[in-house]
Coordinates of C-alpha atoms and ligand atoms in Angstrom, one line a residue:
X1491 CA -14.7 23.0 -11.6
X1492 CA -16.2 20.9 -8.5
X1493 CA -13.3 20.9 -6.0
X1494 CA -13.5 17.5 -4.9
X1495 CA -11.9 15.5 -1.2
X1496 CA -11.7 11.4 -1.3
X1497 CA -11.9 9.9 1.9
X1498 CA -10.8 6.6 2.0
X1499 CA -8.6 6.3 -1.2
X1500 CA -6.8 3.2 -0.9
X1501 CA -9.8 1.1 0.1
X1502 CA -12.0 -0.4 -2.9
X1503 CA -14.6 2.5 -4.0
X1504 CA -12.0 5.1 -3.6
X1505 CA -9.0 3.7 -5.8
X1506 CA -12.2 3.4 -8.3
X1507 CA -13.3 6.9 -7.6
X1508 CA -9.9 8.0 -9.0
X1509 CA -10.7 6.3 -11.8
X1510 CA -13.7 7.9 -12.7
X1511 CA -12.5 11.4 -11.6
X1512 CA -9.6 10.9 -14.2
X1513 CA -12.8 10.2 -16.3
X1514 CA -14.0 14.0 -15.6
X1515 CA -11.2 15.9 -15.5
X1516 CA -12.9 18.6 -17.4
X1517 CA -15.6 18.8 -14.5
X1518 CA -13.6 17.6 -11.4
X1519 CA -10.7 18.3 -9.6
X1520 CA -9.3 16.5 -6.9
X1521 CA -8.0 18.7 -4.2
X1522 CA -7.6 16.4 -1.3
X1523 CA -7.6 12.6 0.1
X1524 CA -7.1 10.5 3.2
X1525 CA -6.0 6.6 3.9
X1526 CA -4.7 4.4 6.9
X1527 CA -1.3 3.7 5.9
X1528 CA -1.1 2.3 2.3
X1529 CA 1.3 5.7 1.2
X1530 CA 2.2 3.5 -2.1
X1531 CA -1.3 4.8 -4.0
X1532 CA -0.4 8.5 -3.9
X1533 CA 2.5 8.5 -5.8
X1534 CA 0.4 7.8 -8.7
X1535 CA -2.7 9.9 -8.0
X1536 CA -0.3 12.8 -7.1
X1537 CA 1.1 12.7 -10.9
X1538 CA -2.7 12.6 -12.2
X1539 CA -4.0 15.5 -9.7
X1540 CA -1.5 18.3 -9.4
X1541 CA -3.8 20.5 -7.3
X1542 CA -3.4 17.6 -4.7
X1543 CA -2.7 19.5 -1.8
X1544 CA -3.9 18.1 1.4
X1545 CA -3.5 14.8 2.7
X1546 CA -4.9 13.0 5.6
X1547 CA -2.9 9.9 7.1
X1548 CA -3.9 8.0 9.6
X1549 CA -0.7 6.2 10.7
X1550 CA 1.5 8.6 12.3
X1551 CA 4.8 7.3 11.3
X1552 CA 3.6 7.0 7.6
X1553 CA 2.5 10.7 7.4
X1554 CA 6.1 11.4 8.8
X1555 CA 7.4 9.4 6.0
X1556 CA 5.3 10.7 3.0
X1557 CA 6.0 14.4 4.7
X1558 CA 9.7 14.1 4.2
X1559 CA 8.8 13.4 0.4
X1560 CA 6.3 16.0 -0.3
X1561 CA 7.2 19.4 1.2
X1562 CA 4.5 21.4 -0.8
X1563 CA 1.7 19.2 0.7
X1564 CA 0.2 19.8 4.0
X1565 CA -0.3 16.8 5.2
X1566 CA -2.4 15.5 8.4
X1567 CA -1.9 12.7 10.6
X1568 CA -4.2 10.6 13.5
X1569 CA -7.9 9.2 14.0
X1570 CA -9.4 12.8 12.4
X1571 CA -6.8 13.4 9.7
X1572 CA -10.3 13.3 7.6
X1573 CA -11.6 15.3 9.2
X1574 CA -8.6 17.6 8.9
X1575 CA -8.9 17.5 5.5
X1576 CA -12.2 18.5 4.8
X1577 CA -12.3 21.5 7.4
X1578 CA -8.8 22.8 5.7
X1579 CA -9.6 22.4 2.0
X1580 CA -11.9 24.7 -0.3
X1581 CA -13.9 21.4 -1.3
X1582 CA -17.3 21.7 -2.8
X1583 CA -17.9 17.8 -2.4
X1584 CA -16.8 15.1 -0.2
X1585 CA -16.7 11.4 -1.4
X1586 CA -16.6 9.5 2.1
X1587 CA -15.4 6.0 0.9
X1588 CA -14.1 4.9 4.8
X1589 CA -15.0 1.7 5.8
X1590 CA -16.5 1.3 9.2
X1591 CA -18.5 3.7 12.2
X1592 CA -14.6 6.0 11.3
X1593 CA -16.7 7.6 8.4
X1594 CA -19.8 8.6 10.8
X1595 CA -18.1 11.9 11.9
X1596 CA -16.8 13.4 8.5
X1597 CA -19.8 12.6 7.0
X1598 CA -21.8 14.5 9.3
X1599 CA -19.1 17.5 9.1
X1600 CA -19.3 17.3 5.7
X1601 CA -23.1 18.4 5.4
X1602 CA -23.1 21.2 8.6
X1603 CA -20.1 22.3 6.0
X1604 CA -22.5 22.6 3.3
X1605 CA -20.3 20.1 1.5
X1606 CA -21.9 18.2 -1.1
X1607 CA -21.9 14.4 0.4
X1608 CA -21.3 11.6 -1.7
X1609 CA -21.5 8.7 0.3
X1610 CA -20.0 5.4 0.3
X1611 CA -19.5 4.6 3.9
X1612 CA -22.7 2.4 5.3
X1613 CA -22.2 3.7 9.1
X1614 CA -23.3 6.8 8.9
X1615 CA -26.5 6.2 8.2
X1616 CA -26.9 2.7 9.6
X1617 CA -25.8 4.1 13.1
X1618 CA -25.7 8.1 12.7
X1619 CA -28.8 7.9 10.3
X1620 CA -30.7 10.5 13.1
X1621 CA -27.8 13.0 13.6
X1622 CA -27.6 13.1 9.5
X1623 CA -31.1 13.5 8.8
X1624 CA -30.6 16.6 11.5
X1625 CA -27.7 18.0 9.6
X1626 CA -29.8 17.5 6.6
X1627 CA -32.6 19.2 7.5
X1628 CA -30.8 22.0 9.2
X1629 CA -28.3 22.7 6.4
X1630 CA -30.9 21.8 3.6
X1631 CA -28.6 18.5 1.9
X1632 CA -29.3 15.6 0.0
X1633 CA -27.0 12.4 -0.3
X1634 CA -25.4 11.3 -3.2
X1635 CA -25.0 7.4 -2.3
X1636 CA -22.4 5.1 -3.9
X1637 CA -23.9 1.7 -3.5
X1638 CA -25.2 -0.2 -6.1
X1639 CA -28.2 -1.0 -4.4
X1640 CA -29.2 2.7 -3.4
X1641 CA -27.9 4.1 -6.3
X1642 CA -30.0 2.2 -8.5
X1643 CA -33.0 2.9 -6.1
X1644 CA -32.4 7.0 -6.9
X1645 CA -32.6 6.3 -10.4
X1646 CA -36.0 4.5 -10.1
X1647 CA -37.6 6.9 -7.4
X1648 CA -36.4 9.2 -9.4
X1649 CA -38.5 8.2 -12.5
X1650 CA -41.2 7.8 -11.0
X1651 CA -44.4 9.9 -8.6
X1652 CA -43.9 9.4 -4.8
X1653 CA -47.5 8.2 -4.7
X1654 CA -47.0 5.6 -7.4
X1655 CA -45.1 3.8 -5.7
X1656 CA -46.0 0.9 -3.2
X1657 CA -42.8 -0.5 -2.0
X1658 CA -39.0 -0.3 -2.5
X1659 CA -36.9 -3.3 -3.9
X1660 CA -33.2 -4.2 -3.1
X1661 CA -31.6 -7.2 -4.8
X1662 CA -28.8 -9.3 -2.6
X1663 CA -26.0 -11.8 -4.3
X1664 CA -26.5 -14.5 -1.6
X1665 CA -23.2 -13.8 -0.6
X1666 CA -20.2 -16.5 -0.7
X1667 CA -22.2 -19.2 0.9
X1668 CA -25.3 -18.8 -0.7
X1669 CA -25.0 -22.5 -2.8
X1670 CA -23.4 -24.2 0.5
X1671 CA -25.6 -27.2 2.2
X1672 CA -27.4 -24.8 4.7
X1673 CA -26.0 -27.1 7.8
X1674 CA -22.4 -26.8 6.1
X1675 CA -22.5 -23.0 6.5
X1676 CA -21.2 -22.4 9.9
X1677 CA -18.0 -24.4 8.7
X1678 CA -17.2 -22.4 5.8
X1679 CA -13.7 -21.4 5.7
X1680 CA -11.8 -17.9 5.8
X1681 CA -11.2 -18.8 2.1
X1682 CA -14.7 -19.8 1.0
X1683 CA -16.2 -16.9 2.6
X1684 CA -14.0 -14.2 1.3
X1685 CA -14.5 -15.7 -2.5
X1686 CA -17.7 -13.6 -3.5
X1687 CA -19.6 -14.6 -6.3
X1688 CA -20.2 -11.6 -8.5
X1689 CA -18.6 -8.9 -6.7
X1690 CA -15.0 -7.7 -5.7
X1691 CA -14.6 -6.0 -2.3
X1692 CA -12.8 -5.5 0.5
X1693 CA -13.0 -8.1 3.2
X1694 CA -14.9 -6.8 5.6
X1695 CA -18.0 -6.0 3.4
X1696 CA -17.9 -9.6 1.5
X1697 CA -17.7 -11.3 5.2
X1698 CA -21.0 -8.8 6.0
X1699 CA -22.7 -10.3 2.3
X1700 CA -22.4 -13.9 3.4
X1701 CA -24.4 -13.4 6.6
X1702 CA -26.3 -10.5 5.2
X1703 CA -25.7 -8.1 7.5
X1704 CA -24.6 -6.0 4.8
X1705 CA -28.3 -5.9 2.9
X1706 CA -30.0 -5.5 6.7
X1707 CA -27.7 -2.8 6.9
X1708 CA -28.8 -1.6 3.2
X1709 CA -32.1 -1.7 4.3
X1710 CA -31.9 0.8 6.8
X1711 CA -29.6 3.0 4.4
X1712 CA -32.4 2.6 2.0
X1713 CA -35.3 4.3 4.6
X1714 CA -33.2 7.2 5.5
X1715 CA -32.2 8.1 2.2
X1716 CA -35.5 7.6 0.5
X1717 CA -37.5 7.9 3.9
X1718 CA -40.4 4.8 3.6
X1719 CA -40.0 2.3 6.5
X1720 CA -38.4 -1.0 6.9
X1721 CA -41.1 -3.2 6.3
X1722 CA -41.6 -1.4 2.9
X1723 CA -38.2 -2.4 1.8
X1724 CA -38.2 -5.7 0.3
X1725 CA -35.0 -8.1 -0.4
X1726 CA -34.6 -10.4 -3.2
X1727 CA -31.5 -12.4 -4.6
X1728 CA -30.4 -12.3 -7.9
X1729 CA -27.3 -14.3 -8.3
X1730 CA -25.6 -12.6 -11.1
X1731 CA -25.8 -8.8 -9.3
X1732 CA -27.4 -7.8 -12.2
X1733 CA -30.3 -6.1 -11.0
X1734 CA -29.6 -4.2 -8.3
X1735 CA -33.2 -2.4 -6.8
X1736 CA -36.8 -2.0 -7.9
X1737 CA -39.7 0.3 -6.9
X1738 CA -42.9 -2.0 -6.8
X1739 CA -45.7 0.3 -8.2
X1740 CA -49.5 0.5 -7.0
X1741 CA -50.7 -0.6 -10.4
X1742 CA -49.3 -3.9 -10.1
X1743 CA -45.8 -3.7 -12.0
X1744 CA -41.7 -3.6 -10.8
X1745 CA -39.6 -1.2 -12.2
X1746 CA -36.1 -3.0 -12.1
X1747 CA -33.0 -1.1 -12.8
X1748 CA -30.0 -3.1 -13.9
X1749 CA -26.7 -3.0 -15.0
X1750 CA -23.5 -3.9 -15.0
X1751 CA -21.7 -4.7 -11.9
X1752 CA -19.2 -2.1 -11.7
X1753 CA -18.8 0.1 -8.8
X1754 CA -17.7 3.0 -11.0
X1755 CA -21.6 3.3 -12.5
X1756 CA -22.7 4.4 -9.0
X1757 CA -19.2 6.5 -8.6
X1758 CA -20.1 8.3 -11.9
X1759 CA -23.8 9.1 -10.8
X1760 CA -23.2 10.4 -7.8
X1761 CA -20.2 12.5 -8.4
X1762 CA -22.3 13.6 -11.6
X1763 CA -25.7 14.8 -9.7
X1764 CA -27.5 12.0 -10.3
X1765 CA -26.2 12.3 -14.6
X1766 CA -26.3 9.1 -16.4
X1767 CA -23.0 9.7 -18.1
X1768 CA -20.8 7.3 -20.4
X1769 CA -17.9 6.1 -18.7
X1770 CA -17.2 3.5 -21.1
X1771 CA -18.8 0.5 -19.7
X1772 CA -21.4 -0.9 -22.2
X1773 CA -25.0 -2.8 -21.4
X1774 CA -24.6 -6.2 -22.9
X1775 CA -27.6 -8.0 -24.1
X1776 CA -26.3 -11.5 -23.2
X1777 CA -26.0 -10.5 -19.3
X1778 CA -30.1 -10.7 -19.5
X1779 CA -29.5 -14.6 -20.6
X1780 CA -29.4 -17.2 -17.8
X1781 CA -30.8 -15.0 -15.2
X1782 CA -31.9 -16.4 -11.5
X1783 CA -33.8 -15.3 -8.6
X1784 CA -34.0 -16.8 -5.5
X1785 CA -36.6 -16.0 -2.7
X1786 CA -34.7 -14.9 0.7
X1787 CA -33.9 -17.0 2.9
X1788 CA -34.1 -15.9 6.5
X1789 CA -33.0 -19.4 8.0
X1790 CA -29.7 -19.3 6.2
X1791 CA -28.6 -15.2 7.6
X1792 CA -29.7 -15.2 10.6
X1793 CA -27.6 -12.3 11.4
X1794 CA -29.8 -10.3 8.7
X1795 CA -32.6 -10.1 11.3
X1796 CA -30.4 -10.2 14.5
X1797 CA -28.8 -6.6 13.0
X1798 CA -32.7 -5.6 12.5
X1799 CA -33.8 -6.0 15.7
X1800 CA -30.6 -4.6 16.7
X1801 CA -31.6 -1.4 14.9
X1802 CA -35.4 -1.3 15.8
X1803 CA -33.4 -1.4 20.0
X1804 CA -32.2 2.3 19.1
X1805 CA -29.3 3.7 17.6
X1806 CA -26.8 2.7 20.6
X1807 CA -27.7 -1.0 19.7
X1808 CA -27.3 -0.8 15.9
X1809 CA -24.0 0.9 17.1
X1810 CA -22.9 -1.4 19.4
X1811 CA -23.6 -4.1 17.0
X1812 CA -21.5 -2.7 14.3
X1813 CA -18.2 -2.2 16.4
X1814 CA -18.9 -6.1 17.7
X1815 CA -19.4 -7.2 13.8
X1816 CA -16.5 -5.2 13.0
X1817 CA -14.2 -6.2 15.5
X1818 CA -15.4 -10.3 15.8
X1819 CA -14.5 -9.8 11.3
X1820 CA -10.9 -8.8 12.2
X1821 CA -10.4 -11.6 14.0
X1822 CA -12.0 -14.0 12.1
X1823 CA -10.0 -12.6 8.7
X1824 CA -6.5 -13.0 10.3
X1825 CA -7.4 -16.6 11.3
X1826 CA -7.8 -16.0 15.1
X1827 CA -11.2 -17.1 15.3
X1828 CA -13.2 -20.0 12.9
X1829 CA -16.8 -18.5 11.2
X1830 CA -18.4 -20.8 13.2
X1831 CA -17.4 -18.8 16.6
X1832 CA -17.6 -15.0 15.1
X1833 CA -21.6 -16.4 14.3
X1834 CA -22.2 -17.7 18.1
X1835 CA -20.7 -14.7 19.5
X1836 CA -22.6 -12.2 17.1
X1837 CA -25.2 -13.8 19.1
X1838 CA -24.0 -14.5 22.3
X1839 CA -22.5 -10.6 22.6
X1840 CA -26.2 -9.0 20.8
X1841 CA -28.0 -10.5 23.6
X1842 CA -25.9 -8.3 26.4
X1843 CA -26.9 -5.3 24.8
X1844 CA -28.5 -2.8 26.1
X1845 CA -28.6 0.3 24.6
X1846 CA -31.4 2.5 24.0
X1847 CA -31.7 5.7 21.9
X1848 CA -28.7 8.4 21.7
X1849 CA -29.0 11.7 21.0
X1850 CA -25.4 12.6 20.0
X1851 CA -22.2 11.3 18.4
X1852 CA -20.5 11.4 21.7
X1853 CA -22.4 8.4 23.4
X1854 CA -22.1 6.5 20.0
X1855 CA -18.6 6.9 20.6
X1856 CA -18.7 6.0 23.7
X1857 CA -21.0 2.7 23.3
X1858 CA -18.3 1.8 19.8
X1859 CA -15.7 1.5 22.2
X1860 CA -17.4 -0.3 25.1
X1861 CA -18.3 -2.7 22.3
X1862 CA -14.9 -3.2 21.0
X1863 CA -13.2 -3.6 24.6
X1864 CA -16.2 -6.6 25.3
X1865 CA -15.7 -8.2 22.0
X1866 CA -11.8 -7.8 22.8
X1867 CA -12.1 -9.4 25.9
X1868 CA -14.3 -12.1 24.9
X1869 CA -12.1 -13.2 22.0
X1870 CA -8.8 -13.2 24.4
X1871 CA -11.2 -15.5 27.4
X1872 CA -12.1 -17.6 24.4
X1873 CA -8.5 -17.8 23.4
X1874 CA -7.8 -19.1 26.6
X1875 CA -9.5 -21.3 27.7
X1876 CA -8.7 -23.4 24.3
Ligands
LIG3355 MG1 -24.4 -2.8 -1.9

């Protein structure tokens, strides 16, 4: 049995990772998880997973709550209750489904633990990707990533030589606005935005797919974990998510993997070491009828590039871009700021940055928070002045 830790279990990917542990039960067991706050989810899993016995929480006064409950259960509470849980359990693997730069830290803890990483969390490559490449190298560890996109990509490399191929493929939706009159984009409301076409997440990530930064993102995911550079890392959009990456080979052809989209097919192969196993969710023929593809366009995500250059800055600029992104979302998603102003100010806020390289996770910190006090501030002057 592979002693397994959730991170992140409440969110999106990890109330589907429960699903297709319960799938496994013959393989997996599920020894620990963390969440923010939402307490209500466990009461469930803990009937499913008996061996449940460590718990991260976040939100102090919730752990107090679901510790008066649950004497047997050691449970952990503040910003590295994850963390917590990982360094106190047995695990074997760690599926690190936080959302956010949060998930940088246990991921990186999880591979100088010799923990098998299954990764779901974008961050920790897209700021950490040098400290995790370190860890690694230095503790010999390959990722196990839980993203459509990349997942699919591991199943074509994969198949195929390292000198057959040319170039790597991701696919994109278009995001909520992709059909919207391009000037009609910056107007888009809370409620347009957040209705993605063809997939359900949470709300940061489908805000991220309608500007794109969530493929740019991708992109860089997609060099560390396969190790080819950006500019060999094509994006395409297909509207119904049904392909999800391609390798383009030297002789001239595309290998495209597809399938359904359902989270719980990159869950399963990546909690299964890269096994294509049946989890009950069949290939239908008629999914292949209708299909579209739609050449990128870099005048409607303008942010795509923007969280590029960021990126190509250093490491303390893709970082201090993310913790700006992340904050300017919040407000935008409970209404205090229009779409219109989190764009200007993704722009507006990128061009005061100027951070270079970092060489450890405390100066990322350190730049995350810096970025979150001047996007803070900048929303309150804003707020102001109105
Ligand atoms: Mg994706």
């Amino acid at each position: 049995m592979e002693k397994i830790v959730l991170l992140g279990v409440s969110g999106s990917i990890g109330l589907q990772s429960i699903d297709v542990i319960k799938k496994f039960k013959n393989k997996f067991d599920l020894i620990g998880v963390s969440l923010s706050s939402n307490i209500d989810v466990l009461d469930r899993i803990l009937l499913e997973f008996p061996n449940l016995k460590q718990v991260g929480i976040a939100t102090e006064a919730k752990a107090e709550a679901f510790k008066l409950k649950h004497s047997d259960i050691q449970v952990f509470s503040g910003v590295n209750c994850s963390l917590d849980v990982i360094k106190n359990s047995d695990c074997d693997g760690v599926i690190n489904a936080l959302v956010g730069f949060a998930g940088l830290l246990p991921s990186l803890v999880s591979l100088q633990l010799k923990k098998r990483l299954m990764l779901a969390n974008k961050e920790s490559l897209v700021i950490g990707g040098r400290l995790i490449e370190k860890a690694l190298k230095d503790n010999k560890g390959i990722i196990y990533p839980i993203d459509s996109e990349h997942s699919a990509l591991a199943k074509c490399v994969r198949s195929l030589k390292r000198e057959e191929i040319d170039s790597l493929l991701i696919t994109a939706s278009g995001g909520s606005l992709r059909d919207l009159p391009l000037k009609e984009v910056e107007n888009a409301s809370l409620e347009k935005v957040l209705h993605h076409p063809s997939w359900k997440m949470g709300k940061r990530i489908t805000v991220d797919s309608a500007t794109m930064i969530n493929k740019a993102f991708e992109v860089i995911e997609a060099s560390y974990i396969f190790n080819y550079p950006l500019e060999k890392i094509k994006v395409v959009i297909n509207d119904e998510s049904l392909f999800h990456a391609g390798a383009i080979t030297k002789d001239g052809s595309l290998v495209l993997e597809a399938g359904v989209n359902d989270m719980r097919i990159p869950i399963s192969y990546a909690l299964n070491n890269f096994k294509r196993e049946d989890i009950g969710i069949p290939f239908s023929l008629d999914s292949l009828l209708n299909l579209h593809f739609r050449k990128f366009d870099h005048n409607r995500y303008p942010l795509f590039s923007l969280a590029l250059e960021a990126f190509k800055k250093g490491d303390g600029s893709i970082c201090f871009f993310n913790a700006v992104d992340e904050t300017l979302i919040s407000y935008f998603v409970n209404k205090t700021i229009s779409f219109k102003t989190y764009l200007s100010l993704m722009k507006e806020l990128m061009s005061l940055s100027q951070f270079e390289n970092c060489t450890s996770y405390a100066e990322l910190l350190e730049i995350d928070k810096k970025a979150r006090e001047i996007s803070k501030a900048k929303v309150q002057a804003l707020l102001q002045e109105v």
